[in-house]
Amino acid sequence: MLYEQCHAHLLAIYDHIGHNSELYAIQVADRLTRRSEQIGAFPLSGRTVPEYQNPDIRERIEGPYRIIYLIKPGHVDVVALIHGHQALPPFV
């Protein structure tokens, strides 16, 4: 499940990259979306986020972006999609 805030993050990434290259923006958005979908099928494939020190909060790296997700019984929630240089949001 991709939280609404992550959709906003994805659109912001697309808009930022799209100022220089719409084609590259489409490619990046597609890769981030596909990676997020893969997380649902393989939730343990990501590493534990060191800053949170919780084994249920994990991340996958796609290029310079971090896809942060929470493993819950029966499903996975993607909770943040940020550039690697951005500060992590406080975990809800």
Short mmCIF file of C-alpha atoms in Angstrom, two decimals:
data_model
loop_
_atom_site.label_atom_id
_atom_site.label_comp_id
_atom_site.label_asym_id
_atom_site.label_seq_id
_atom_site.Cartn_x
_atom_site.Cartn_y
_atom_site.Cartn_z
CA MET A 1 0.00 0.00 0.00
CA LEU A 2 1.42 3.36 -1.00
CA TYR A 3 0.32 6.06 1.43
CA GLU A 4 -1.17 9.26 0.03
CA GLN A 5 1.85 11.26 1.23
CA CYS A 6 4.10 8.97 -0.81
CA HIS A 7 2.03 9.70 -3.91
CA ALA A 8 2.69 13.38 -3.21
CA HIS A 9 6.42 12.64 -2.81
CA LEU A 10 6.42 10.73 -6.10
CA LEU A 11 4.68 13.59 -7.90
CA ALA A 12 7.15 16.09 -6.42
CA ILE A 13 10.08 13.96 -7.63
CA TYR A 14 8.48 13.71 -11.07
CA ASP A 15 7.90 17.48 -11.24
CA HIS A 16 11.43 18.27 -10.09
CA ILE A 17 13.09 15.97 -12.62
CA GLY A 18 10.56 16.87 -15.30
CA HIS A 19 11.79 20.47 -15.40
CA ASN A 20 14.90 19.15 -17.13
CA SER A 21 13.69 15.96 -18.80
CA GLU A 22 10.15 14.65 -18.95
CA LEU A 23 11.38 11.32 -20.32
CA TYR A 24 13.80 10.81 -17.42
CA ALA A 25 11.09 11.86 -14.94
CA ILE A 26 8.79 9.17 -16.35
CA GLN A 27 11.55 6.56 -16.10
CA VAL A 28 12.39 7.44 -12.48
CA ALA A 29 8.74 7.49 -11.43
CA ASP A 30 8.21 4.12 -13.12
CA ARG A 31 11.24 2.56 -11.38
CA LEU A 32 10.14 3.88 -7.97
CA THR A 33 6.60 2.60 -8.52
CA ARG A 34 7.79 -0.85 -9.62
CA ARG A 35 10.20 -1.10 -6.68
CA SER A 36 7.38 -0.16 -4.29
CA GLU A 37 5.21 -2.90 -5.77
CA GLN A 38 8.03 -5.46 -5.39
CA ILE A 39 8.24 -4.66 -1.69
CA GLY A 40 4.76 -6.09 -1.21
CA ALA A 41 5.87 -9.42 -2.67
CA PHE A 42 9.24 -9.54 -0.89
CA PRO A 43 8.96 -7.43 2.29
CA LEU A 44 12.01 -8.91 4.00
CA SER A 45 14.26 -8.09 1.04
CA GLY A 46 14.89 -4.56 2.31
CA ARG A 47 17.29 -3.71 5.08
CA THR A 48 16.24 -2.49 8.50
CA VAL A 49 16.42 1.32 8.60
CA PRO A 50 19.34 1.97 10.99
CA GLU A 51 17.95 5.30 12.17
CA TYR A 52 14.73 3.70 13.46
CA GLN A 53 16.16 0.49 14.98
CA ASN A 54 12.91 -1.39 14.45
CA PRO A 55 13.01 -4.65 12.45
CA ASP A 56 9.57 -3.94 10.98
CA ILE A 57 10.67 -0.60 9.48
CA ARG A 58 12.69 -1.34 6.37
CA GLU A 59 13.90 0.34 3.22
CA ARG A 60 14.82 -0.35 -0.35
CA ILE A 61 17.16 1.93 -2.25
CA GLU A 62 16.35 2.89 -5.83
CA GLY A 63 18.97 5.21 -7.28
CA PRO A 64 19.33 8.15 -4.90
CA TYR A 65 15.92 7.49 -3.31
CA ARG A 66 14.95 5.64 -0.14
CA ILE A 67 11.63 3.80 -0.05
CA ILE A 68 10.75 3.40 3.63
CA TYR A 69 8.10 0.84 4.54
CA LEU A 70 6.48 -0.79 7.53
CA ILE A 71 5.81 -4.52 7.66
CA LYS A 72 2.44 -5.28 9.24
CA PRO A 73 0.65 -8.62 9.62
CA GLY A 74 -0.66 -9.49 6.17
CA HIS A 75 0.52 -6.37 4.34
CA VAL A 76 3.20 -3.72 3.88
CA ASP A 77 2.73 0.07 4.04
CA VAL A 78 5.13 2.34 2.15
CA VAL A 79 5.39 5.31 4.50
CA ALA A 80 8.06 7.54 2.93
CA LEU A 81 9.74 8.11 -0.39
CA ILE A 82 12.67 10.48 0.03
CA HIS A 83 15.96 11.46 -1.56
CA GLY A 84 18.94 9.97 0.26
CA HIS A 85 20.15 13.44 1.31
CA GLN A 86 16.85 14.34 2.96
CA ALA A 87 16.26 13.90 6.66
CA LEU A 88 14.09 10.97 7.61
CA PRO A 89 10.62 11.89 8.78
CA PRO A 90 9.66 11.07 12.36
CA PHE A 91 8.03 7.68 12.27
CA VAL A 92 4.32 7.66 12.98
#
